[in-house]
XYZ file of C-alpha atoms in Angstrom:
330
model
C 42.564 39.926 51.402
C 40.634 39.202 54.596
C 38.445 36.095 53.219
C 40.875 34.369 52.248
C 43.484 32.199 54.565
C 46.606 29.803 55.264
C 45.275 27.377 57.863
C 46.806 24.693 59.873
C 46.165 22.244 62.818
C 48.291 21.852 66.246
C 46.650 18.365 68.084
C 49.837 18.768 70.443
C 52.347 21.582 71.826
C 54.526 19.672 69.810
C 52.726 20.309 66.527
C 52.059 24.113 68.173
C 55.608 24.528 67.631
C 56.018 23.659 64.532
C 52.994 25.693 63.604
C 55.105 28.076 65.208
C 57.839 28.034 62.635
C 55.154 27.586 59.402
C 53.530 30.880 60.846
C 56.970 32.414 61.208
C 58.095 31.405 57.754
C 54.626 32.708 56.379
C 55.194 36.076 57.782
C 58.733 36.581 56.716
C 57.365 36.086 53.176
C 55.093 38.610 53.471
C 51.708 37.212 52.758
C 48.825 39.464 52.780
C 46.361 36.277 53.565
C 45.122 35.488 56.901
C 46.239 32.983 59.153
C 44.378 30.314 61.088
C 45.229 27.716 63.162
C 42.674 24.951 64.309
C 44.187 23.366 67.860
C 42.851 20.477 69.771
C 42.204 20.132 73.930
C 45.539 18.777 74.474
C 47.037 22.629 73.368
C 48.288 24.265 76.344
C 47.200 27.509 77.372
C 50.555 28.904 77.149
C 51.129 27.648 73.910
C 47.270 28.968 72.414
C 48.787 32.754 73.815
C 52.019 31.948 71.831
C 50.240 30.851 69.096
C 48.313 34.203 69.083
C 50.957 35.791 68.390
C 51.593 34.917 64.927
C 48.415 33.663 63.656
C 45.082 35.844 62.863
C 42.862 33.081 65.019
C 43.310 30.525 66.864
C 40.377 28.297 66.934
C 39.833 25.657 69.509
C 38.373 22.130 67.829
C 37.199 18.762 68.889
C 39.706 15.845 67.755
C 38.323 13.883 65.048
C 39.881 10.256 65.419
C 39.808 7.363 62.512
C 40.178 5.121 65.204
C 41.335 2.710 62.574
C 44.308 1.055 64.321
C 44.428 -1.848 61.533
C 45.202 0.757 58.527
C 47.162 3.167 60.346
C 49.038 -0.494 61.418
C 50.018 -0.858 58.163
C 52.066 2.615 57.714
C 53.301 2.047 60.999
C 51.925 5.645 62.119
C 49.451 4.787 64.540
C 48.811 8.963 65.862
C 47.722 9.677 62.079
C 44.739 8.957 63.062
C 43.808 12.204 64.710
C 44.532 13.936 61.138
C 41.299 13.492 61.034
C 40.635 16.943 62.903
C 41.892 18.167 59.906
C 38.568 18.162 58.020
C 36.943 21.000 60.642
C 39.391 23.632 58.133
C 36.280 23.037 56.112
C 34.285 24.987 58.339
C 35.864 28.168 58.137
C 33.161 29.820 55.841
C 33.745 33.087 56.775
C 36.280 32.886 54.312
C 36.198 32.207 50.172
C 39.299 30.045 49.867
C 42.172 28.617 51.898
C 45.163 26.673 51.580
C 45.159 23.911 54.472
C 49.577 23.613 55.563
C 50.304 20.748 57.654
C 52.509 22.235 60.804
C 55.672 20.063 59.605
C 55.744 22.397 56.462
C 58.020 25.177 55.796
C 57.788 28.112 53.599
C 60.780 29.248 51.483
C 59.036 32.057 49.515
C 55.353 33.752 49.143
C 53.354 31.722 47.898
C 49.911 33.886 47.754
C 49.541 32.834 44.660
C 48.466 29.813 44.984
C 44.717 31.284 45.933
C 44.855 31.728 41.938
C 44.224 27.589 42.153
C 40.719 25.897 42.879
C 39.437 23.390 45.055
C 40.986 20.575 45.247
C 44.204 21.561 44.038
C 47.311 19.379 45.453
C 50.763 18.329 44.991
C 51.222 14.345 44.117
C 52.156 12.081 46.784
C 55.619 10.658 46.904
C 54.405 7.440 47.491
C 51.906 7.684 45.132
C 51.562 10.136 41.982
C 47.906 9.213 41.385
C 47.406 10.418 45.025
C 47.631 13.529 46.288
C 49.152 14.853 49.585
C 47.483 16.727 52.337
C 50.094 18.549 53.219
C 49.288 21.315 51.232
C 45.677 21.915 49.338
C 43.807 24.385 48.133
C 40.035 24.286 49.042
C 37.050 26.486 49.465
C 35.204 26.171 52.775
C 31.704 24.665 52.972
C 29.303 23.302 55.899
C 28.020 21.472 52.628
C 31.377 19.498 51.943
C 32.215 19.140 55.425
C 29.510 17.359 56.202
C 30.145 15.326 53.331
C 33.617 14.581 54.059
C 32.046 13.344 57.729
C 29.417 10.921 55.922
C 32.218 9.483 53.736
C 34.443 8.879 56.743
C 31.362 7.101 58.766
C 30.378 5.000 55.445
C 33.890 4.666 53.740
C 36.471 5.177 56.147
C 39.799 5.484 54.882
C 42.273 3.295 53.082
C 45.326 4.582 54.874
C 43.478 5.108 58.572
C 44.294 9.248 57.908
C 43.026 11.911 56.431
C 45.035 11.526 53.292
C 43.328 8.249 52.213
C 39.865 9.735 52.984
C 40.318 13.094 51.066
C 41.820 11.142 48.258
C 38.738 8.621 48.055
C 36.246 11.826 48.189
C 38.156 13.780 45.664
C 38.285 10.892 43.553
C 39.141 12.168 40.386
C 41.652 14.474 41.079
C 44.114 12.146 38.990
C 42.420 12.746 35.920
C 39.484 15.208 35.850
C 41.715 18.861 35.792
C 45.425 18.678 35.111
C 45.356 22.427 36.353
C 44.785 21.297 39.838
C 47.962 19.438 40.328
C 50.059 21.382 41.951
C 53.822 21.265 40.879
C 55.672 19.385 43.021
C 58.040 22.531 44.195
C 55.128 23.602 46.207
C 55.019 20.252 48.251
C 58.554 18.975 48.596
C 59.849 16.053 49.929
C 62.400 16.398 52.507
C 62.887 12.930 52.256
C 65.392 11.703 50.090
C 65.113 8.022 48.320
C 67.793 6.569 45.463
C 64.996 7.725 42.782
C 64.286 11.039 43.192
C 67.982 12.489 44.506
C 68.578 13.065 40.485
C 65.509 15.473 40.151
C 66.688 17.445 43.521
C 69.601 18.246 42.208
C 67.967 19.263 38.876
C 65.083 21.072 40.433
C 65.737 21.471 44.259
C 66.752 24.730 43.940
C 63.217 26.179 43.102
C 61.540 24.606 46.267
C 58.759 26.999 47.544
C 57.564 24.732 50.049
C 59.544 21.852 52.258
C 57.513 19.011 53.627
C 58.720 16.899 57.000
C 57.609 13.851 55.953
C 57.862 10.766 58.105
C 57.447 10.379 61.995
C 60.940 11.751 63.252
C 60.311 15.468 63.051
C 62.421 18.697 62.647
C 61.669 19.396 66.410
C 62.788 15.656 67.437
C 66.131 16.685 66.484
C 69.079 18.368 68.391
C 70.316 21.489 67.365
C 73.323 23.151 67.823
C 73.497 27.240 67.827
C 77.021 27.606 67.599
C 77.451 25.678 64.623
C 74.241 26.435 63.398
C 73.315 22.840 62.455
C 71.511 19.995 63.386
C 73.380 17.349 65.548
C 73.290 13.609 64.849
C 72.090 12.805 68.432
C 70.687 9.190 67.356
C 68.548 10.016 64.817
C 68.862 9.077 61.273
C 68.808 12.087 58.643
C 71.065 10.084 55.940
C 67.495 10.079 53.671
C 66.711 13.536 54.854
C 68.395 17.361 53.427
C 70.085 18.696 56.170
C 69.678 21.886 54.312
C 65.879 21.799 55.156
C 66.468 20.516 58.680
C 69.101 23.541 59.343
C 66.137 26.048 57.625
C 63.625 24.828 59.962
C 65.777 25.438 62.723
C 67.228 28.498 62.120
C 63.193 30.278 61.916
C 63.226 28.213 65.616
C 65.737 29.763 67.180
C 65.527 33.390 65.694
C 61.824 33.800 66.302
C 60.175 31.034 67.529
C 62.263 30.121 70.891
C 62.126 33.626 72.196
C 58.432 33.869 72.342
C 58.345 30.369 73.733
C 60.555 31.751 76.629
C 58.295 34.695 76.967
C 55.228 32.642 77.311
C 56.806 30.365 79.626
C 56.672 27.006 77.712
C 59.465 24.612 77.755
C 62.182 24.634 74.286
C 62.471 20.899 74.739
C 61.642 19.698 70.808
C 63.188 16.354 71.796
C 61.213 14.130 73.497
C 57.597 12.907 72.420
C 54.532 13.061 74.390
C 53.105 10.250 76.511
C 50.408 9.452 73.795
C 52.754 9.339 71.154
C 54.762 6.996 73.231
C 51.427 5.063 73.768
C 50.952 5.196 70.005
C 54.310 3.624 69.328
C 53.636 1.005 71.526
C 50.717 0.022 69.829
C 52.066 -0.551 66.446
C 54.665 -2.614 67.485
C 52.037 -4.819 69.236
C 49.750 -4.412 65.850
C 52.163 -4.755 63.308
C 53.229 -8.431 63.389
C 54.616 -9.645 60.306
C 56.392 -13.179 59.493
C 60.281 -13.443 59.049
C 61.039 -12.337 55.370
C 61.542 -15.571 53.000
C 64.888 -15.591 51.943
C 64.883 -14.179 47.993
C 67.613 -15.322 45.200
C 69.249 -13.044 43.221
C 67.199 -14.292 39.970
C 64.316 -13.497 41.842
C 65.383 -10.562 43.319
C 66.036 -9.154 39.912
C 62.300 -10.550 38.127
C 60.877 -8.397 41.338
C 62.610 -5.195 40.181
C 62.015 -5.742 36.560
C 58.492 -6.191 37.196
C 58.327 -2.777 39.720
C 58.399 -4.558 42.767
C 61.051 -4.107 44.655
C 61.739 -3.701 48.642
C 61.882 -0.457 49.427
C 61.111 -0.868 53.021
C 63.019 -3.891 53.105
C 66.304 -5.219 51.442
C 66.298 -2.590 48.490
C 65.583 0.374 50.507
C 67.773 3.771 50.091
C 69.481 3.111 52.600
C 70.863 -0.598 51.876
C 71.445 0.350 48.554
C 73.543 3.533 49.632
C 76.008 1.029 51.651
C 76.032 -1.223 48.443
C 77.182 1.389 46.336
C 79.777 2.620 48.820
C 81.057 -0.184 49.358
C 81.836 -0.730 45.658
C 83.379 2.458 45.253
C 85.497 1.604 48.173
């Protein structure tokens, strides 16, 4: 149907690339929706003709910036801010309904039918079940709600400096007011793995329709090797992330999405960030000061977890735990 539409948002060639591979993915499932992409200035020219290529329109936006270093501080992901830009998608009127797909998603399957869903329909947060994630949402466009969503930002801001915080705070009630707009969580997965949830991969993994990059190191800031067809450990971490996903994401690269790059004449390098994200980085570390943790005793180690406070970014994370546990079973 041509009023309705997958759309998603390149602020970078980096992101363009990965939009790259969503589009790719889209199209190998056969949708019969539209596809949009919203891009920023910083887009290349070569990479806007690339990007032609796979999606229905390409529609050039100004960035929308939080600007809210002291939230964004607190996630350490200072260019989140930027996600912002996100909330032109609403101005797409000339069609009925979309699904907004960040461009670190991947599609395993069609999934036209989530257009069946209404606005705002979303998958829960990791983080956060009473939250959802923007990753992936169902809305309808409207000059009405856009220009809400911009009053809101101006009055309210948002409690995470990105657009996740603000669209949860305007769709407030999305916890509560319409179970049938929670979105299972298959259609919004996780490809990051913590202690917790590795049980409920294994049980329901397998019926993933959508994979979600989470986190700052992306699919494209890894290394990839074609002749074995996997993704190298080149310094990066992926012990909390499925390979399985990674070597996916990769695979749609190379098949379909590095030969166009080469025919457009933009570079394959997926490794190294941009200037401003390198800026961005920069800042965090010089916003983010916090004191040396207190040294913790078992007893109260334990009263933290009873009570649903543990570390996870600290001491208890996955990771620490993971070397706990094989070093007892060594």
């Amino acid at each position: 149907m041509s009023d309705q539409a997958f759309v998603t948002l390149a602020t970078n060639d980096l992101y363009g690339k990965g939009a790259l591979v969503l589009g790719t993915s889209l199209r190998n499932h056969r949708t019969t929706k539209q596809l949009v992409i919203l891009i920023a200035p910083q887009v290349s020219n070569n990479m806007r003709v690339a990007l032609g290529r796979i999606f229905d329109e390409v529609i050039l936006v100004d960035v929308l910036d939080s600007k809210d270093s002291a939230h964004l501080a607190m996630i350490k992901r200072p260019e989140l801010g930027v996600t912002f830009t996100k909330l032109h998608c609403w101005t797409l009127t000339h069609y009925s309904k979309c699904i907004f797909m960040d461009a670190d998603t991947l599609v395993l399957c069609n999934i036209d039918e989530l257009f069946e869903r209404e606005e705002l329909s979303a998958a829960p947060d990791p983080g956060w079940p009473d939250c959802f994630n923007t990753g992936v949402f169902v809305y309808r466009p409207s000059i009405a709600t856009y220009s809400e969503l911009l009053q809101c930002s101006t009055e309210k801001g948002s409690f995470d400096g990105g657009d996740q915080g603000l669209l949860n705070s305007f769709f407030s009630n999305w916890s509560t007011a319409d179970i049938n707009k929670h979105l299972p969580f298959i259609y919004n997965l996780s490809s990051v793995a913590v202690y917790s949830y590795l049980p409920a991969f294994k049980q329901y993994g397998a019926d993933a329709k959508v994979v979600h990059f989470l986190g700052k190191v992306k699919p494209w800031n890894y290394s990839y090797d074609p002749k074995t067809r996997c993704v190298m450990r080149d310094g990066h971490d992926y012990s909390s992330v499925h390979p399985e996903f990674l070597n996916m994401w990769w695979d749609t690269f190379m098949t379909s999405v590095s030969p166009l790059l080469t025919e457009h004449g933009i570079s394959k390098d997926t490794s190294s960030g941009t200037q401003e994200e390198e800026k961005l980085s920069e800042a965090v570390s010089q916003l983010s000061f916090t004191e040396p943790a207190a040294v913790v005793s078992s007893e109260d180690r334990r009263k933290k977890w009873e009570q649903g406070q543990a570390d996870y970014m600290g001491v208890d994370s996955f990771q620490n735990i993971q070397k706990k546990l094989d070093a007892y079973l060594n």
